Short mmCIF file of C-alpha atoms in Angstrom, two decimals:
data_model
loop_
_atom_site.label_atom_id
_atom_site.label_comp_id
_atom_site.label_asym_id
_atom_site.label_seq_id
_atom_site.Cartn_x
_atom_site.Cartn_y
_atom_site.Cartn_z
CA UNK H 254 17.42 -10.14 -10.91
CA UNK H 255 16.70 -8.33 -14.59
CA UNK H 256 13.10 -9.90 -14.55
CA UNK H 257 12.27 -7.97 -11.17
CA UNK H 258 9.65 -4.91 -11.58
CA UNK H 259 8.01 -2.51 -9.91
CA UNK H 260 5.71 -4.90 -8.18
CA UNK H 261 7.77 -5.12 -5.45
CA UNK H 262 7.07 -1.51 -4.70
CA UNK H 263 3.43 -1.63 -4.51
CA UNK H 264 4.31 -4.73 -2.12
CA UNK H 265 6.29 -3.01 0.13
CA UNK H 266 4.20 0.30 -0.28
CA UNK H 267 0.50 -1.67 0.81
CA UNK H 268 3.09 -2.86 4.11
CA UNK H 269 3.25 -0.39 5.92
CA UNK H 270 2.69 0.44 9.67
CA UNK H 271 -1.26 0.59 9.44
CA UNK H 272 -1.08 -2.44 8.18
CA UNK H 273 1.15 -4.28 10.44
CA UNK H 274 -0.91 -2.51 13.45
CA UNK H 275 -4.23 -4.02 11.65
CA UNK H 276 -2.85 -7.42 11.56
CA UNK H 277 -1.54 -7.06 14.80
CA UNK H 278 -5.05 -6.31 16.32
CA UNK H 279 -7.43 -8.73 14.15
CA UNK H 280 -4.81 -11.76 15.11
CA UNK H 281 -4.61 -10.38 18.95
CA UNK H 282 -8.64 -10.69 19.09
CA UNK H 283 -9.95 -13.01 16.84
CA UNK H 284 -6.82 -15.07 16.07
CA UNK H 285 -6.56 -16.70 12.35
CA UNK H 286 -10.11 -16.09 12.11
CA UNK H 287 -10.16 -13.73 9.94
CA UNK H 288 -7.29 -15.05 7.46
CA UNK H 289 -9.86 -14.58 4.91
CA UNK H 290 -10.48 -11.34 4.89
CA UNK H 291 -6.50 -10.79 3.62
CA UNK H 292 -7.04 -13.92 1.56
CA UNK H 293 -9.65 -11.96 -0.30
CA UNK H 294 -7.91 -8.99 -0.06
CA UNK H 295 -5.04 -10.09 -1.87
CA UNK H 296 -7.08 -11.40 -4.73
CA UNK H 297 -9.01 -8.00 -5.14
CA UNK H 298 -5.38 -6.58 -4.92
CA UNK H 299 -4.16 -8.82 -7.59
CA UNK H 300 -7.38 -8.38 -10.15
CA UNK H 301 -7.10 -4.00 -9.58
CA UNK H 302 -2.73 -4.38 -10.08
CA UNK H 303 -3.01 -6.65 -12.67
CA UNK H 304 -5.32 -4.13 -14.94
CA UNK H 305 -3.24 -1.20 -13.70
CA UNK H 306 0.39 -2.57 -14.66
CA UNK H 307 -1.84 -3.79 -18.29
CA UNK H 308 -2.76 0.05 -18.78
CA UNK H 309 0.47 1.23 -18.07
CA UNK H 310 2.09 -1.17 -20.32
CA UNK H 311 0.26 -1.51 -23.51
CA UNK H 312 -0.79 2.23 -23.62
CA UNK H 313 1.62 3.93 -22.33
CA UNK H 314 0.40 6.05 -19.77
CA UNK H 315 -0.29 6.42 -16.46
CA UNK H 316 -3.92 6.21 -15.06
CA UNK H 317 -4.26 10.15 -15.01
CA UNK H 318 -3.05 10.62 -18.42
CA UNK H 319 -5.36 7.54 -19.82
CA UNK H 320 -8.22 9.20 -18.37
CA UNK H 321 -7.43 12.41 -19.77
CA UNK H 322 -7.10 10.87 -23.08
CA UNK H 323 -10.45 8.83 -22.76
CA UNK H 324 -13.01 11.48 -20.81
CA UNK H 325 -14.26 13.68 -23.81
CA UNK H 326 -16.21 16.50 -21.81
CA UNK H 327 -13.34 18.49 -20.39
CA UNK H 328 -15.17 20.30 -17.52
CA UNK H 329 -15.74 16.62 -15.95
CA UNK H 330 -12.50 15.79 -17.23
CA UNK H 331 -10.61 19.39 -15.21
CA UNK H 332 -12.68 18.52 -11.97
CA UNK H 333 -12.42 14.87 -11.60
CA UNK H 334 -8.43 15.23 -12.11
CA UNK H 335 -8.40 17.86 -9.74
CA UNK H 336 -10.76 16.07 -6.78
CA UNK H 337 -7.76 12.73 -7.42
CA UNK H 338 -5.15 15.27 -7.37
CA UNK H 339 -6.06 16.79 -4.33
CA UNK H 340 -7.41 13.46 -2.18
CA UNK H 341 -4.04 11.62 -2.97
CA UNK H 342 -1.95 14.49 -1.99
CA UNK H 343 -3.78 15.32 1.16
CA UNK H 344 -3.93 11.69 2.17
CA UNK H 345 -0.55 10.54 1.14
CA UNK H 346 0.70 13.88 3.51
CA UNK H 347 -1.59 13.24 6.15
CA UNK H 348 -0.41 9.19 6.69
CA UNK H 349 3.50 10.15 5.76
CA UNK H 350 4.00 11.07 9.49
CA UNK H 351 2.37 7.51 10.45
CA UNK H 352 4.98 6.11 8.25
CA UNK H 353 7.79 7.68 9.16
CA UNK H 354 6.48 6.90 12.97
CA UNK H 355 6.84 3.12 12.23
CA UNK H 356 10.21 3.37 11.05
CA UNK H 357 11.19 4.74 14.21
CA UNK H 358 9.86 2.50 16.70
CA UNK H 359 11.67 0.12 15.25
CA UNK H 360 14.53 2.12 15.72
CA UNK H 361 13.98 2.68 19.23
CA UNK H 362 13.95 -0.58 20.09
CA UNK H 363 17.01 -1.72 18.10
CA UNK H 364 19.09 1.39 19.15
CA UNK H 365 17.41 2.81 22.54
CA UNK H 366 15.50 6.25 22.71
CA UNK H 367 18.44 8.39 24.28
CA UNK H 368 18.29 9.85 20.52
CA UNK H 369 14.73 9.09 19.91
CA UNK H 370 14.18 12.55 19.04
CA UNK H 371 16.63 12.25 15.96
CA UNK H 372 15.53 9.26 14.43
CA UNK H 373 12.43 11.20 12.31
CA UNK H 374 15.03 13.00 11.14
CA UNK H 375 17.25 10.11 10.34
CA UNK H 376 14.56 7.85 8.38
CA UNK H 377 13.58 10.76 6.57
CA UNK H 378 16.85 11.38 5.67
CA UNK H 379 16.94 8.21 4.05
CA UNK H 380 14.16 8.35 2.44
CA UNK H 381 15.10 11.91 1.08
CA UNK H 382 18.31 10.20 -0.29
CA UNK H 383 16.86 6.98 -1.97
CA UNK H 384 14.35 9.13 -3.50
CA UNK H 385 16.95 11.66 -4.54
CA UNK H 386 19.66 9.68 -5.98
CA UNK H 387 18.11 6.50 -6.83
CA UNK H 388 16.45 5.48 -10.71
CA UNK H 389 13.59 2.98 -10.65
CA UNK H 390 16.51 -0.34 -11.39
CA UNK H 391 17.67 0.92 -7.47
CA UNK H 392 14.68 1.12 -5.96
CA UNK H 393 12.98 -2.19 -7.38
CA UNK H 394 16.48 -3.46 -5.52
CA UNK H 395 16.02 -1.61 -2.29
CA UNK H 396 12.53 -2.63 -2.22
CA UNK H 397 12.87 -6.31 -3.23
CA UNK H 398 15.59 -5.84 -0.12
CA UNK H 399 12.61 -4.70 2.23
CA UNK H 400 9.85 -7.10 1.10
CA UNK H 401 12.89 -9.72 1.71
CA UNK H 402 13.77 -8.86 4.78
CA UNK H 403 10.08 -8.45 6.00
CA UNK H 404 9.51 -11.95 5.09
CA UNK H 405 11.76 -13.21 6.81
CA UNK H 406 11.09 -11.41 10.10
CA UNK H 407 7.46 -11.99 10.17
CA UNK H 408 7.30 -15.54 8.90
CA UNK H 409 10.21 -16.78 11.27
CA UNK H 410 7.81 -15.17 14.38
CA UNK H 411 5.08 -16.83 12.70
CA UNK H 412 6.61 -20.13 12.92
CA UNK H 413 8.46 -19.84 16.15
CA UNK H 414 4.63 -19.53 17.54
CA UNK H 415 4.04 -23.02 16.50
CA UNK H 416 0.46 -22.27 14.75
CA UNK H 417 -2.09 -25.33 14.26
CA UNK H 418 -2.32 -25.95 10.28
CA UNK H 419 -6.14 -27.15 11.00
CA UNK H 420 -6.96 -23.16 12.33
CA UNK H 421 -4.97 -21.98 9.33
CA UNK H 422 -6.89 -23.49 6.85
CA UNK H 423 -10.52 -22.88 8.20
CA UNK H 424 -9.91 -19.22 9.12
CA UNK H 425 -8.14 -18.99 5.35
CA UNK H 426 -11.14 -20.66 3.74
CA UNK H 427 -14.22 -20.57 6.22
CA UNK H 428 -15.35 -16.95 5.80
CA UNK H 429 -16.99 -16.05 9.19
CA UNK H 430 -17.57 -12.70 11.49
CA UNK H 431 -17.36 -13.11 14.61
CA UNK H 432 -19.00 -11.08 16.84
CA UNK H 433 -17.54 -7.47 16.86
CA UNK H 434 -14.82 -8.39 13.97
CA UNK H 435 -16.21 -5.92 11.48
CA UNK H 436 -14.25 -3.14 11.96
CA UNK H 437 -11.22 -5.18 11.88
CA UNK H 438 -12.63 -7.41 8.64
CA UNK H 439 -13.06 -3.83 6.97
CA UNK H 440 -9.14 -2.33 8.45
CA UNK H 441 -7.51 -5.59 6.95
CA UNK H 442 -8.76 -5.65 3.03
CA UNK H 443 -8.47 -1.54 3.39
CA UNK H 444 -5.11 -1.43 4.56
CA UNK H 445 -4.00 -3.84 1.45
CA UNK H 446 -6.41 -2.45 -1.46
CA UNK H 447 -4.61 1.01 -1.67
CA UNK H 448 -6.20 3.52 -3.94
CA UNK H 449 -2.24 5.50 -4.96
CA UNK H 450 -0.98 2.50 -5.79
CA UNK H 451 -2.97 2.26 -8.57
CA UNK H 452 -1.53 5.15 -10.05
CA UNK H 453 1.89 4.51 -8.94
CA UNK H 454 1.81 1.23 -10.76
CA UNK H 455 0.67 2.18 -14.31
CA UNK H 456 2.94 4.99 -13.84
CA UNK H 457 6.02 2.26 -12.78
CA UNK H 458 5.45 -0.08 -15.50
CA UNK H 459 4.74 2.14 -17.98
CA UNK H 460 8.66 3.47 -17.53
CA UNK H 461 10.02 0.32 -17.15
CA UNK H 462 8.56 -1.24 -20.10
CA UNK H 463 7.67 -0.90 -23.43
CA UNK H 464 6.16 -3.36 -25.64
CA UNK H 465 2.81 -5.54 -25.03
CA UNK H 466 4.94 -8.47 -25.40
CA UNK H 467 6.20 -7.92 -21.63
CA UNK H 468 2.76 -9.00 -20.55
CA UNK H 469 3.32 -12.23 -19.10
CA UNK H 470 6.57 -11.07 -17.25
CA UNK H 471 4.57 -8.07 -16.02
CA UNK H 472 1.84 -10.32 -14.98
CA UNK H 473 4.81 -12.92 -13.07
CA UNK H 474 6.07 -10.05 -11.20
CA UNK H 475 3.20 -8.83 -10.00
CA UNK H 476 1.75 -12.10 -8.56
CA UNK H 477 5.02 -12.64 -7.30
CA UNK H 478 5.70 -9.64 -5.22
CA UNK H 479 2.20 -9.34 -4.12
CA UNK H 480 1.63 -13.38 -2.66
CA UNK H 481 4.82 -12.23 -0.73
CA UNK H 482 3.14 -9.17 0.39
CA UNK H 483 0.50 -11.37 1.69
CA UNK H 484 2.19 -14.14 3.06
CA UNK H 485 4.18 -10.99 5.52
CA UNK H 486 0.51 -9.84 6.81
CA UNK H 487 -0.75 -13.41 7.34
CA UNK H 488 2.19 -14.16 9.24
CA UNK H 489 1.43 -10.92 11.42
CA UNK H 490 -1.55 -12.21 12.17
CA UNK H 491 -0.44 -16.05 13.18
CA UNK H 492 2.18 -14.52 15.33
CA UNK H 493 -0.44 -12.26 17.15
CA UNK H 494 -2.53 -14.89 17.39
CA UNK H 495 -0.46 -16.82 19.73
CA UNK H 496 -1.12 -13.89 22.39
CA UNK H 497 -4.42 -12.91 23.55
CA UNK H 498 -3.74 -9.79 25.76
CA UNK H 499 -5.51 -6.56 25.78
CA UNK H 500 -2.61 -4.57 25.98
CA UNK H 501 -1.12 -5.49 22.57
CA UNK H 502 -2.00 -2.49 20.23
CA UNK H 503 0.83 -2.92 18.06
CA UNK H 504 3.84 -4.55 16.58
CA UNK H 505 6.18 -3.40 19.21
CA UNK H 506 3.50 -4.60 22.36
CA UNK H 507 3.45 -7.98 20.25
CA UNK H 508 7.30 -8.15 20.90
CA UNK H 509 7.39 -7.48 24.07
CA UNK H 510 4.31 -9.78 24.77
CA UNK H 511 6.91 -12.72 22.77
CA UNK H 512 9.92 -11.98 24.20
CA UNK H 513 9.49 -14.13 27.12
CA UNK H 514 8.33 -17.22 24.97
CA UNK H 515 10.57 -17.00 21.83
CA UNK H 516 13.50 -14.95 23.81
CA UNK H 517 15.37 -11.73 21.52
CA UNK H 518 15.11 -13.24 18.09
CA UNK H 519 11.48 -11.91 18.49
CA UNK H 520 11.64 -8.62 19.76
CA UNK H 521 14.81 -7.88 17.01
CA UNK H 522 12.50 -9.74 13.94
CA UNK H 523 9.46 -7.96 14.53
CA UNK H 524 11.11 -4.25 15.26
CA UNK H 525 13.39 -5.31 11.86
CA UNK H 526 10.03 -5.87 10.31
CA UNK H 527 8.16 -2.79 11.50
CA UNK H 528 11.21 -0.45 10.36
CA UNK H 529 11.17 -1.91 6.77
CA UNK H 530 7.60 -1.41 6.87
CA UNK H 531 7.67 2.45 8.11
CA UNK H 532 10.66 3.04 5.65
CA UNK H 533 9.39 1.73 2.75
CA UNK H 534 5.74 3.56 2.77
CA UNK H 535 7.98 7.06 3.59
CA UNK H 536 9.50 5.97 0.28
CA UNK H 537 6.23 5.16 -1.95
CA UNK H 538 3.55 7.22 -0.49
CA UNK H 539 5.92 10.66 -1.76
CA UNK H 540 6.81 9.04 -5.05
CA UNK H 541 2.99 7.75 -5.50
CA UNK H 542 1.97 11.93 -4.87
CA UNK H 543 4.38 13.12 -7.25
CA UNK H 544 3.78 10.56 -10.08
CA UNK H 545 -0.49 11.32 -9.67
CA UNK H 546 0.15 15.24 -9.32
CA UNK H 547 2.39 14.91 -12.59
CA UNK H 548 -0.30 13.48 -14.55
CA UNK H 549 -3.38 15.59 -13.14
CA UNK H 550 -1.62 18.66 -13.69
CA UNK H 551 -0.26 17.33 -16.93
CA UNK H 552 3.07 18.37 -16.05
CA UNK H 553 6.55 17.69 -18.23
CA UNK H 554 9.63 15.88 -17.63
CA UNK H 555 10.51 12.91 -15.69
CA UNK H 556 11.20 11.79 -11.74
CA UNK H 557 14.24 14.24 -12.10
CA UNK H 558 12.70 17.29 -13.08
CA UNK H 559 12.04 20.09 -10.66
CA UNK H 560 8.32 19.89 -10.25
CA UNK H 561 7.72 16.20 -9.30
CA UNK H 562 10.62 16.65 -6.86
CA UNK H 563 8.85 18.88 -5.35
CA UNK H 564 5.92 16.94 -4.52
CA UNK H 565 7.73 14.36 -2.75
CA UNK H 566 9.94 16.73 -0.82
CA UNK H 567 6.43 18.53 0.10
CA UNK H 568 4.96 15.18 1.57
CA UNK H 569 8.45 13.89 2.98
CA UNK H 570 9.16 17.46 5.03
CA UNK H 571 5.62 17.73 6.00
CA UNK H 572 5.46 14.02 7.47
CA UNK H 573 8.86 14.64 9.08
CA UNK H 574 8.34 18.20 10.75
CA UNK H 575 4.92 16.59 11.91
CA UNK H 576 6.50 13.65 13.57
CA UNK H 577 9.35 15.47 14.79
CA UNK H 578 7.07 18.48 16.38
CA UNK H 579 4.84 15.81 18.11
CA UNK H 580 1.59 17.29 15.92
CA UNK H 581 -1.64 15.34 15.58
CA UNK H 582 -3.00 16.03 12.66
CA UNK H 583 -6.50 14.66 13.56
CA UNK H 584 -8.57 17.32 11.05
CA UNK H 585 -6.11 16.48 8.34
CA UNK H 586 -6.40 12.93 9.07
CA UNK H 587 -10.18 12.37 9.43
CA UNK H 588 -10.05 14.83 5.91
CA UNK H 589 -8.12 12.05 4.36
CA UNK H 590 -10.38 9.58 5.73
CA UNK H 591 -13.46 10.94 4.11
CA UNK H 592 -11.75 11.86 1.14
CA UNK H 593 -10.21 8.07 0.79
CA UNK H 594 -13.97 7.14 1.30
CA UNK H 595 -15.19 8.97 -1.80
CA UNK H 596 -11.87 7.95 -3.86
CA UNK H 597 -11.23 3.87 -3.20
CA UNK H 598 -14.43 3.00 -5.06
CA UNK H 599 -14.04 5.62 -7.59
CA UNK H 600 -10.67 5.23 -8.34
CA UNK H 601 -11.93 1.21 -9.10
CA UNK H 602 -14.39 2.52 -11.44
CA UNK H 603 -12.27 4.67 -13.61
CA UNK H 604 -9.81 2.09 -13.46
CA UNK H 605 -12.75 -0.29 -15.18
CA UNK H 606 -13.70 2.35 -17.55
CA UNK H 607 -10.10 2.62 -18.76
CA UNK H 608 -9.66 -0.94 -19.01
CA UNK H 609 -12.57 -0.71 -21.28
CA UNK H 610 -11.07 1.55 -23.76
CA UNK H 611 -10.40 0.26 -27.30
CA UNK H 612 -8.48 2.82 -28.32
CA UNK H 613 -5.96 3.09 -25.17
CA UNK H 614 -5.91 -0.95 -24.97
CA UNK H 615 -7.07 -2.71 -28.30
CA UNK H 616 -7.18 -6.11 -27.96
CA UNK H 617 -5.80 -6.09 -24.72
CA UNK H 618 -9.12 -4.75 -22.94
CA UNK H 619 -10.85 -6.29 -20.21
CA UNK H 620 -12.27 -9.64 -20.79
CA UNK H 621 -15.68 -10.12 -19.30
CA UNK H 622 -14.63 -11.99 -16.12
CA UNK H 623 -12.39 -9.30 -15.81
CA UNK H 624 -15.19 -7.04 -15.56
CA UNK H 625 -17.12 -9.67 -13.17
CA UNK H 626 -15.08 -9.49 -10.55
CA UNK H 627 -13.92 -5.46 -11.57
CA UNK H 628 -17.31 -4.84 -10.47
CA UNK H 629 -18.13 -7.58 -7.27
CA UNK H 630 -14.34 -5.58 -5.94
CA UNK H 631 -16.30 -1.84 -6.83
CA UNK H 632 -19.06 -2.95 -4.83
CA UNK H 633 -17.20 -4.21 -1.77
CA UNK H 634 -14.98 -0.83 -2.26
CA UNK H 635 -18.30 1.47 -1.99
CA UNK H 636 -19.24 -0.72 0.98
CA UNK H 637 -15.66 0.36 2.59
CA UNK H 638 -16.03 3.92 1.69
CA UNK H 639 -19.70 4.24 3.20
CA UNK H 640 -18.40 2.62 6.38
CA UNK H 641 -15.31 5.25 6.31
CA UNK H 642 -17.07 8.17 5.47
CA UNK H 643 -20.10 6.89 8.39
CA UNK H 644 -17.12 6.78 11.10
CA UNK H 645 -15.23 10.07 9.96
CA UNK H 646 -19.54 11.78 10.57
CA UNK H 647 -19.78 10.19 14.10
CA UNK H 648 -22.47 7.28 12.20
CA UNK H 649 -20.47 4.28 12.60
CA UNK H 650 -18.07 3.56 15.42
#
């Protein structure tokens, strides 16, 4: 239990309800088809952690402060740390109340909807609390909890569904698009390559560790918590997979649509699943905001001090009163699309730039295959932030 890190966090933070409903959808219409679009997606996940946690570790620093250290004109340096700033707190705001929403369907199936209109309240309470009162040794606990118990909920469906290990295996290493399975090729490696939790995992490591000599044990964890993390969206998709109806849109249709083949133990697994997964993005997409806005604004002090508190209260209270009030925030939304367009792919080259830097890194830089596939993932990023930016204009349905 000493060895675990903060990989668990970005984990649990890249599950979250988009993702489950993404999973949900590819395995409803294509079935294990498109396994290897995640299969790839966890790779490019693994490559872009792997140099983040590095950064963090043998410089120092967070992302935001690296690149403050390493850009030397400081008019590009002011307005590129302001345009992050500003995308990852509009977009981390904008998506809280989608969190928060997860969390409580899951509640409303395992505790009935007389007090539905509490239970916004209630997980944000919670997530007000953990954030509050718990260090980063807690919350690598709570989240390891969360991954855990996600696991378990979405592989048991998986199995109960009795996949055939022949389909597994050629959708997992027979890349193919079938027809109309773009959209959903692009929603599954976007929903698991998340620009904040680049930042919030140089940031992580960085305060957990201290010497270079952690590198391998960095480098466990974070292969580690992420295969899990990818194991729990395959097994969404296997378990969707099993049920090709129209009128599953989500995790909670994909119980119901169970229930009378597997009995309960489906419906309770997969609404189990769905509130870890709504919790624990309330929990990291706040903390992710406050640790970026810290470092753009170069601001003082650690997760206790009165400024980055107030960041993730910001997020948390604006998710909450947005979920609780029944608001659509479709303008703020489609913002956060087009600004997530522009920042994926740019966020992936600054990352490569830093990971370049001699002086932040020394011998610990990128190695050339490092850059290789650095730059194949920057070019499939640019490719996902034209096709956001296209749908956000009305170009691309």
């Amino acid at each position: 239990m000493k060895k675990i890190g903060p990989g668990f966090l970005i984990a649990a933070a890249f599950i979250g309800p988009g993702t489950v409903t993404a999973c949900v959808l590819a395995g409803n219409q294509y079935g294990t088809q498109l396994l290897w679009a995640l299969l790839f997606s966890l790779v490019a996940t693994l490559v872009l952690q792997e140099m983040s946690a590095r950064l963090g570790l043998v410089s120092g620093m967070g992302l935001t402060d690296a690149l403050r250290s390493s850009l030397s004109s400081p008019l590009f340096r002011k307005f590129l740390l302001i345009l992050v700033a500003f995308s990852i707190l509009i977009g981390n705001t904008a998506y809280e109340a989608g969190n928060l929403g997860g969390a409580t369907l899951g509640l409303e199936v395992l505790l009935g909807t007389d007090y539905a209109v509490y239970y916004p309240l209630l997980v944000g309470a919670i997530a007000f609390g953990i954030l509050w009162w718990g260090n980063l040794r807690y919350l690598e606990y709570f989240f390891l909890f969360l991954v855990a118990l996600m696991s378990v909920c979405f592989v048991t469906t998986a199995i109960l569904v009795k996949p055939l290990w022949s389909d597994l295996f050629e959708g997992l290493f027979v890349p193919g698009l079938p027809e109309g399975s773009l959209f959903y090729v692009i929603a599954l490696i976007g929903t698991t390559v998340v620009p904040y939790n680049l930042f919030l995992h140089a940031s992580l490591v960085r305060d957990k560790w201290s010497s270079p000599e952690d590198l391998k044990q960095v480098r466990r964890d974070t292969l580690l918590s992420l295969a899990l993390g990818g194991l729990i969206s395959m097994a969404i998709v296997v378990s969707a997979s099993k049920m090709n109806s129209a009128e599953v849109n989500n995790a909670l249709d994909l119980a119901q649509a169970l229930e009378p083949l597997l009995g309960k133990v489906a419906k309770v697994a997969l609404s189990l699943g769905l509130l870890a997964a709504g919790l624990s993005s309330a929990i990291t997409a706040p903390l992710a905001a406050a640790y970026v806005a810290q470092g753009c604004f170069g601001w003082k002090g650690n997760t206790q001090s009165a400024s980055f508190r107030a960041v993730w209260i910001m997020v948390l209270v604006l998710g909450v009163l947005a979920l609780s009030f029944s608001i659509r925030p479709i303008q703020i939304i489609q913002m956060a699309q087009f600004a997530n367009g522009l920042l994926l792919p740019l966020i992936a080259i600054l990352l490569l730039y830093a990971m370049n830097q001699k002086k932040l890194l020394k011998e610990y830089i990128n190695s050339p295959w490092q850059n290789v596939l650095g730059g194949l993932i920057v070019l499939i990023t640019l490719l996902l932030g034209a096709r956001s930016i296209l749908g956000v204009l009305g170009y691309w349905g």
